[in-house]
Amino acid sequence: MSKKIYDIKPPKIAKKVEKELKEFLGEKKNHSAKITAVKKQGRHKKENRPIWIPASIVGAAILLLVCVFLFFKLPKATIQIWPKVDVLSFQQKITADKSAGSIDNTQAVMPAKYFEVIKNASQDFPATGNASNEGLASGTITIYNKYDPPSLLTLKAGTHFMSDSGKLFTVAQKVVIPAAKKAGNKITSGSIQVKITAVEGGESYNIAPSAFIVPGLKGTAYYYSISAASTKAMSGGYAGKVKKITDDDIQGAKDALVKKTTDDAVLALKDQIPADYILLDSAISSNVASAGTQTKSGTVADKFNYQATVKASALAFKKSDLDLFAKDYIVSQMPEGKTLLDNTLKVNYSASLVDVSAGKITLNLDLAGNIYNNIDKNSLSLSLLGENAGQINQAISNSLGENVSKVKIKFWPFWVSSTPANQSRVNVELKFE
């Protein structure tokens, strides 16, 4: 029987073939994936494997470079030199002048500056004198004149009347006592009333009505013919103590206030002086412009006021100007080839002449400074490159000789025994301690 040939597979056969084909293809795909995974895993293991030989070579190269760098960069040498120091001293004079504008070394003149302060002061002072504060008793008396033959009697001002208790009073003005009147054998006394005042203060003169006589008439014919009497008690007498101003009070006030005002003026003057100026006590001048009081000696008062005006003036000069002059002077006197050591300059001064009004101060100077022989550190360090300690000491001894008192050499690190070839690694230090 002839076979049938189908151009199109039946559905069942087609599905079976398709299933088998998928399974085959799936297994092949899985197999390929496994192979790929294995390859990748192998490659990953390869990448993570340490490369020991190249890293060691690089490390050794770096270490070598570091050693070379340290060999050339670490070594250094410090050469400490103690130069021999001499003291140079001089005595000189200089004038500080307010008319000078700058330092003149040839004329030995430097600028000075004038300062001035005026102080006014007023103060109350107590009176120390004692005085009596008295009230004089006074009153009226009637003077009787019974002189026979009748006649007028004139008493001068200041005539004393004495009471029967012994108290004295006076009349202030001249008194004319009328004459008596006579009629037969009968005489009527002439009379006049006058005011009398006690010669002393005090309550004891406030006497009751009394009889009076005129002591000055004793021994004359009028002594028993002239009499007086008061009809009322005397009044106004009292006594007390009060303060009064004395000459010593005024002089003491002047001395005290002038001194205080002068001190205040000088203190204010010093406050005006800048910190960089030198002010000598002998260059301060003060004078009293005015001093006095309007109260007179003998015035009764518990206190009085005193006023004073004081002017203080001074000359001062800059410390920097003095130091500069001193330094320049010492440098000008130094031997050739010497250097003045910094911070060793000493300047002592004292005033020999001061005239504040003229604006001049003359100073005596004692100058001193330490000097040493010039040492060119740059040239010296250049000449010592590549030298060991012995060679360095010998070279310094040959070039500087007795101008050096001590040398100390330091190499670093510890294995270095000579100065580097690089001058920047050789440090020359001058020591003066």
PDB file of C-alpha atoms in Angstrom, residues 127-327:
ATOM      1  CA  ALA A 127      39.732 130.709 112.647  1.00  0.00           C
ATOM      2  CA  THR A 128      41.808 129.808 115.691  1.00  0.00           C
ATOM      3  CA  GLY A 129      42.008 133.146 117.505  1.00  0.00           C
ATOM      4  CA  ASN A 130      39.836 133.867 120.551  1.00  0.00           C
ATOM      5  CA  ALA A 131      38.020 137.134 121.290  1.00  0.00           C
ATOM      6  CA  SER A 132      35.601 138.370 123.882  1.00  0.00           C
ATOM      7  CA  ASN A 133      32.118 139.047 122.712  1.00  0.00           C
ATOM      8  CA  GLU A 134      30.978 141.589 125.257  1.00  0.00           C
ATOM      9  CA  GLY A 135      27.995 143.839 125.738  1.00  0.00           C
ATOM     10  CA  LEU A 136      28.550 147.043 127.748  1.00  0.00           C
ATOM     11  CA  ALA A 137      25.942 147.947 130.312  1.00  0.00           C
ATOM     12  CA  SER A 138      24.595 151.489 130.079  1.00  0.00           C
ATOM     13  CA  GLY A 139      21.999 153.742 131.614  1.00  0.00           C
ATOM     14  CA  THR A 140      21.111 157.291 132.615  1.00  0.00           C
ATOM     15  CA  ILE A 141      22.318 159.196 135.652  1.00  0.00           C
ATOM     16  CA  THR A 142      21.623 162.669 136.981  1.00  0.00           C
ATOM     17  CA  ILE A 143      24.680 164.741 137.857  1.00  0.00           C
ATOM     18  CA  TYR A 144      24.295 167.257 140.684  1.00  0.00           C
ATOM     19  CA  ASN A 145      26.368 170.438 141.193  1.00  0.00           C
ATOM     20  CA  LYS A 146      26.063 172.093 144.637  1.00  0.00           C
ATOM     21  CA  TYR A 147      29.363 173.896 144.533  1.00  0.00           C
ATOM     22  CA  ASP A 148      29.392 177.174 146.502  1.00  0.00           C
ATOM     23  CA  PRO A 149      29.923 179.782 145.336  1.00  0.00           C
ATOM     24  CA  PRO A 150      27.735 178.591 142.475  1.00  0.00           C
ATOM     25  CA  SER A 151      29.562 178.063 139.200  1.00  0.00           C
ATOM     26  CA  LEU A 152      29.361 175.929 136.087  1.00  0.00           C
ATOM     27  CA  LEU A 153      31.496 172.809 135.897  1.00  0.00           C
ATOM     28  CA  THR A 154      32.571 171.217 132.655  1.00  0.00           C
ATOM     29  CA  LEU A 155      33.497 167.516 132.502  1.00  0.00           C
ATOM     30  CA  LYS A 156      35.397 166.308 129.465  1.00  0.00           C
ATOM     31  CA  ALA A 157      34.335 163.300 127.377  1.00  0.00           C
ATOM     32  CA  GLY A 158      35.464 160.051 128.964  1.00  0.00           C
ATOM     33  CA  THR A 159      35.149 161.241 132.525  1.00  0.00           C
ATOM     34  CA  HIS A 160      34.702 158.286 134.853  1.00  0.00           C
ATOM     35  CA  PHE A 161      31.837 157.803 137.303  1.00  0.00           C
ATOM     36  CA  MET A 162      32.178 155.159 139.999  1.00  0.00           C
ATOM     37  CA  SER A 163      29.152 153.516 141.574  1.00  0.00           C
ATOM     38  CA  ASP A 164      28.913 152.846 145.280  1.00  0.00           C
ATOM     39  CA  SER A 165      29.572 149.169 144.364  1.00  0.00           C
ATOM     40  CA  GLY A 166      32.866 150.127 142.710  1.00  0.00           C
ATOM     41  CA  LYS A 167      31.793 149.753 139.033  1.00  0.00           C
ATOM     42  CA  LEU A 168      33.226 152.317 136.589  1.00  0.00           C
ATOM     43  CA  PHE A 169      31.228 154.011 133.845  1.00  0.00           C
ATOM     44  CA  THR A 170      32.131 156.840 131.437  1.00  0.00           C
ATOM     45  CA  VAL A 171      30.396 159.627 129.575  1.00  0.00           C
ATOM     46  CA  ALA A 172      30.864 159.672 125.832  1.00  0.00           C
ATOM     47  CA  GLN A 173      30.683 163.443 125.374  1.00  0.00           C
ATOM     48  CA  LYS A 174      31.639 166.644 127.178  1.00  0.00           C
ATOM     49  CA  VAL A 175      29.234 167.547 129.951  1.00  0.00           C
ATOM     50  CA  VAL A 176      28.493 171.071 131.301  1.00  0.00           C
ATOM     51  CA  ILE A 177      26.893 170.876 134.730  1.00  0.00           C
ATOM     52  CA  PRO A 178      24.697 173.901 135.557  1.00  0.00           C
ATOM     53  CA  ALA A 179      25.659 175.995 138.590  1.00  0.00           C
ATOM     54  CA  ALA A 180      23.734 175.717 141.816  1.00  0.00           C
ATOM     55  CA  LYS A 181      21.125 178.310 142.800  1.00  0.00           C
ATOM     56  CA  LYS A 182      21.490 180.104 146.097  1.00  0.00           C
ATOM     57  CA  ALA A 183      18.697 181.851 147.949  1.00  0.00           C
ATOM     58  CA  GLY A 184      19.922 183.145 151.239  1.00  0.00           C
ATOM     59  CA  ASN A 185      21.533 180.314 153.043  1.00  0.00           C
ATOM     60  CA  LYS A 186      19.691 177.728 150.962  1.00  0.00           C
ATOM     61  CA  ILE A 187      21.481 176.223 147.925  1.00  0.00           C
ATOM     62  CA  THR A 188      19.667 174.278 145.207  1.00  0.00           C
ATOM     63  CA  SER A 189      21.993 172.033 143.178  1.00  0.00           C
ATOM     64  CA  GLY A 190      22.242 172.459 139.464  1.00  0.00           C
ATOM     65  CA  SER A 191      21.681 169.175 137.617  1.00  0.00           C
ATOM     66  CA  ILE A 192      21.826 167.465 134.234  1.00  0.00           C
ATOM     67  CA  GLN A 193      20.968 163.970 132.953  1.00  0.00           C
ATOM     68  CA  VAL A 194      23.586 162.110 130.893  1.00  0.00           C
ATOM     69  CA  LYS A 195      24.104 158.623 129.526  1.00  0.00           C
ATOM     70  CA  ILE A 196      26.954 156.556 130.916  1.00  0.00           C
ATOM     71  CA  THR A 197      28.474 153.294 129.644  1.00  0.00           C
ATOM     72  CA  ALA A 198      30.360 150.616 131.539  1.00  0.00           C
ATOM     73  CA  VAL A 199      34.071 150.398 130.875  1.00  0.00           C
ATOM     74  CA  GLU A 200      33.892 146.557 130.647  1.00  0.00           C
ATOM     75  CA  GLY A 201      31.405 144.040 129.399  1.00  0.00           C
ATOM     76  CA  GLY A 202      29.599 141.593 131.552  1.00  0.00           C
ATOM     77  CA  GLU A 203      26.397 141.092 133.414  1.00  0.00           C
ATOM     78  CA  SER A 204      27.988 142.364 136.642  1.00  0.00           C
ATOM     79  CA  TYR A 205      27.601 145.927 135.343  1.00  0.00           C
ATOM     80  CA  ASN A 206      23.846 145.619 135.152  1.00  0.00           C
ATOM     81  CA  ILE A 207      23.708 147.272 138.582  1.00  0.00           C
ATOM     82  CA  ALA A 208      20.631 148.444 140.445  1.00  0.00           C
ATOM     83  CA  PRO A 209      19.977 152.196 140.996  1.00  0.00           C
ATOM     84  CA  SER A 210      23.097 153.558 142.650  1.00  0.00           C
ATOM     85  CA  ALA A 211      24.960 156.658 143.775  1.00  0.00           C
ATOM     86  CA  PHE A 212      28.062 157.781 141.849  1.00  0.00           C
ATOM     87  CA  ILE A 213      31.096 159.945 142.439  1.00  0.00           C
ATOM     88  CA  VAL A 214      33.656 161.430 140.070  1.00  0.00           C
ATOM     89  CA  PRO A 215      37.033 159.903 141.078  1.00  0.00           C
ATOM     90  CA  GLY A 216      38.890 162.368 138.933  1.00  0.00           C
ATOM     91  CA  LEU A 217      37.817 165.258 141.142  1.00  0.00           C
ATOM     92  CA  LYS A 218      39.432 163.807 144.218  1.00  0.00           C
ATOM     93  CA  GLY A 219      41.724 166.365 145.859  1.00  0.00           C
ATOM     94  CA  THR A 220      39.815 169.326 144.461  1.00  0.00           C
ATOM     95  CA  ALA A 221      37.155 171.591 145.930  1.00  0.00           C
ATOM     96  CA  TYR A 222      34.575 169.982 143.616  1.00  0.00           C
ATOM     97  CA  TYR A 223      35.063 166.406 144.882  1.00  0.00           C
ATOM     98  CA  TYR A 224      32.373 166.681 147.571  1.00  0.00           C
ATOM     99  CA  SER A 225      30.192 169.095 145.608  1.00  0.00           C
ATOM    100  CA  ILE A 226      29.675 166.985 142.483  1.00  0.00           C
ATOM    101  CA  SER A 227      27.661 163.776 142.741  1.00  0.00           C
ATOM    102  CA  ALA A 228      25.386 161.600 140.624  1.00  0.00           C
ATOM    103  CA  ALA A 229      22.652 159.027 140.981  1.00  0.00           C
ATOM    104  CA  SER A 230      20.609 156.654 138.847  1.00  0.00           C
ATOM    105  CA  THR A 231      16.968 155.925 139.314  1.00  0.00           C
ATOM    106  CA  LYS A 232      16.899 152.786 137.097  1.00  0.00           C
ATOM    107  CA  ALA A 233      19.135 149.746 136.845  1.00  0.00           C
ATOM    108  CA  MET A 234      21.862 149.611 134.205  1.00  0.00           C
ATOM    109  CA  SER A 235      21.237 147.121 131.376  1.00  0.00           C
ATOM    110  CA  GLY A 236      22.842 145.500 128.331  1.00  0.00           C
ATOM    111  CA  GLY A 237      25.887 144.052 129.976  1.00  0.00           C
ATOM    112  CA  TYR A 238      26.977 140.544 128.936  1.00  0.00           C
ATOM    113  CA  ALA A 239      30.205 138.637 128.076  1.00  0.00           C
ATOM    114  CA  GLY A 240      31.145 135.614 125.855  1.00  0.00           C
ATOM    115  CA  LYS A 241      33.959 134.055 123.797  1.00  0.00           C
ATOM    116  CA  VAL A 242      34.076 134.107 119.964  1.00  0.00           C
ATOM    117  CA  LYS A 243      36.567 133.113 117.225  1.00  0.00           C
ATOM    118  CA  LYS A 244      38.574 135.632 115.293  1.00  0.00           C
ATOM    119  CA  ILE A 245      40.989 135.381 112.366  1.00  0.00           C
ATOM    120  CA  THR A 246      44.663 135.862 113.156  1.00  0.00           C
ATOM    121  CA  ASP A 247      47.766 136.546 111.052  1.00  0.00           C
ATOM    122  CA  ASP A 248      48.894 132.977 111.701  1.00  0.00           C
ATOM    123  CA  ASP A 249      45.560 131.678 110.392  1.00  0.00           C
ATOM    124  CA  ILE A 250      46.022 133.541 107.117  1.00  0.00           C
ATOM    125  CA  GLN A 251      49.648 132.464 106.696  1.00  0.00           C
ATOM    126  CA  GLY A 252      48.798 128.853 107.521  1.00  0.00           C
ATOM    127  CA  ALA A 253      45.975 128.872 104.979  1.00  0.00           C
ATOM    128  CA  LYS A 254      48.328 130.220 102.330  1.00  0.00           C
ATOM    129  CA  ASP A 255      50.987 127.595 103.014  1.00  0.00           C
ATOM    130  CA  ALA A 256      48.507 124.716 103.014  1.00  0.00           C
ATOM    131  CA  LEU A 257      46.515 125.737  99.950  1.00  0.00           C
ATOM    132  CA  VAL A 258      49.542 126.697  97.856  1.00  0.00           C
ATOM    133  CA  LYS A 259      51.192 123.339  98.611  1.00  0.00           C
ATOM    134  CA  LYS A 260      48.042 121.370  97.789  1.00  0.00           C
ATOM    135  CA  THR A 261      47.422 123.337  94.600  1.00  0.00           C
ATOM    136  CA  THR A 262      51.045 122.937  93.543  1.00  0.00           C
ATOM    137  CA  ASP A 263      50.896 119.176  94.138  1.00  0.00           C
ATOM    138  CA  ASP A 264      47.674 118.955  92.124  1.00  0.00           C
ATOM    139  CA  ALA A 265      49.172 121.002  89.296  1.00  0.00           C
ATOM    140  CA  VAL A 266      52.327 118.866  89.156  1.00  0.00           C
ATOM    141  CA  LEU A 267      50.245 115.670  89.198  1.00  0.00           C
ATOM    142  CA  ALA A 268      48.068 116.962  86.358  1.00  0.00           C
ATOM    143  CA  LEU A 269      51.226 117.970  84.503  1.00  0.00           C
ATOM    144  CA  LYS A 270      52.694 114.472  84.812  1.00  0.00           C
ATOM    145  CA  ASP A 271      49.449 112.996  83.490  1.00  0.00           C
ATOM    146  CA  GLN A 272      49.964 115.042  80.307  1.00  0.00           C
ATOM    147  CA  ILE A 273      53.392 113.555  79.599  1.00  0.00           C
ATOM    148  CA  PRO A 274      53.206 110.776  76.945  1.00  0.00           C
ATOM    149  CA  ALA A 275      54.464 107.343  77.968  1.00  0.00           C
ATOM    150  CA  ASP A 276      57.437 107.501  75.591  1.00  0.00           C
ATOM    151  CA  TYR A 277      58.768 110.720  77.165  1.00  0.00           C
ATOM    152  CA  ILE A 278      61.181 111.103  80.082  1.00  0.00           C
ATOM    153  CA  LEU A 279      60.324 113.726  82.707  1.00  0.00           C
ATOM    154  CA  LEU A 280      62.970 114.610  85.283  1.00  0.00           C
ATOM    155  CA  ASP A 281      61.887 115.922  88.676  1.00  0.00           C
ATOM    156  CA  SER A 282      64.423 118.714  88.320  1.00  0.00           C
ATOM    157  CA  ALA A 283      62.791 119.732  85.025  1.00  0.00           C
ATOM    158  CA  ILE A 284      59.491 120.610  86.732  1.00  0.00           C
ATOM    159  CA  SER A 285      58.903 124.226  87.714  1.00  0.00           C
ATOM    160  CA  SER A 286      56.002 125.789  89.607  1.00  0.00           C
ATOM    161  CA  ASN A 287      55.127 129.303  90.695  1.00  0.00           C
ATOM    162  CA  VAL A 288      52.245 130.930  92.551  1.00  0.00           C
ATOM    163  CA  ALA A 289      50.351 133.236  90.210  1.00  0.00           C
ATOM    164  CA  SER A 290      48.099 134.576  92.969  1.00  0.00           C
ATOM    165  CA  ALA A 291      47.136 133.800  96.566  1.00  0.00           C
ATOM    166  CA  GLY A 292      45.037 135.669  99.114  1.00  0.00           C
ATOM    167  CA  THR A 293      41.823 136.218 101.078  1.00  0.00           C
ATOM    168  CA  GLN A 294      39.397 139.111 101.299  1.00  0.00           C
ATOM    169  CA  THR A 295      39.057 138.632 105.062  1.00  0.00           C
ATOM    170  CA  LYS A 296      41.362 140.728 107.244  1.00  0.00           C
ATOM    171  CA  SER A 297      43.216 139.642 110.332  1.00  0.00           C
ATOM    172  CA  GLY A 298      41.244 140.387 113.505  1.00  0.00           C
ATOM    173  CA  THR A 299      37.874 139.774 111.892  1.00  0.00           C
ATOM    174  CA  VAL A 300      35.498 137.963 114.224  1.00  0.00           C
ATOM    175  CA  ALA A 301      34.420 134.845 112.324  1.00  0.00           C
ATOM    176  CA  ASP A 302      34.454 131.073 112.679  1.00  0.00           C
ATOM    177  CA  LYS A 303      36.113 130.540 109.261  1.00  0.00           C
ATOM    178  CA  PHE A 304      37.405 132.315 106.181  1.00  0.00           C
ATOM    179  CA  ASN A 305      38.031 131.461 102.521  1.00  0.00           C
ATOM    180  CA  TYR A 306      41.444 131.453 100.853  1.00  0.00           C
ATOM    181  CA  GLN A 307      42.123 131.285  97.086  1.00  0.00           C
ATOM    182  CA  ALA A 308      45.274 130.371  95.137  1.00  0.00           C
ATOM    183  CA  THR A 309      46.364 129.960  91.498  1.00  0.00           C
ATOM    184  CA  VAL A 310      49.477 127.925  90.650  1.00  0.00           C
ATOM    185  CA  LYS A 311      51.204 127.323  87.305  1.00  0.00           C
ATOM    186  CA  ALA A 312      53.305 124.179  86.808  1.00  0.00           C
ATOM    187  CA  SER A 313      55.524 123.728  83.760  1.00  0.00           C
ATOM    188  CA  ALA A 314      58.059 121.141  82.619  1.00  0.00           C
ATOM    189  CA  LEU A 315      60.432 120.036  79.882  1.00  0.00           C
ATOM    190  CA  ALA A 316      60.511 116.414  78.709  1.00  0.00           C
ATOM    191  CA  PHE A 317      62.266 114.481  75.966  1.00  0.00           C
ATOM    192  CA  LYS A 318      61.667 111.211  74.128  1.00  0.00           C
ATOM    193  CA  LYS A 319      63.418 108.099  75.415  1.00  0.00           C
ATOM    194  CA  SER A 320      63.725 106.847  71.846  1.00  0.00           C
ATOM    195  CA  ASP A 321      65.634 110.018  70.871  1.00  0.00           C
ATOM    196  CA  LEU A 322      68.064 109.546  73.745  1.00  0.00           C
ATOM    197  CA  ASP A 323      68.576 105.844  72.930  1.00  0.00           C
ATOM    198  CA  LEU A 324      69.075 106.594  69.233  1.00  0.00           C
ATOM    199  CA  PHE A 325      71.656 109.275  69.986  1.00  0.00           C
ATOM    200  CA  ALA A 326      73.456 106.926  72.391  1.00  0.00           C
ATOM    201  CA  LYS A 327      73.469 104.058  69.881  1.00  0.00           C
TER     202      LYS A 327
END
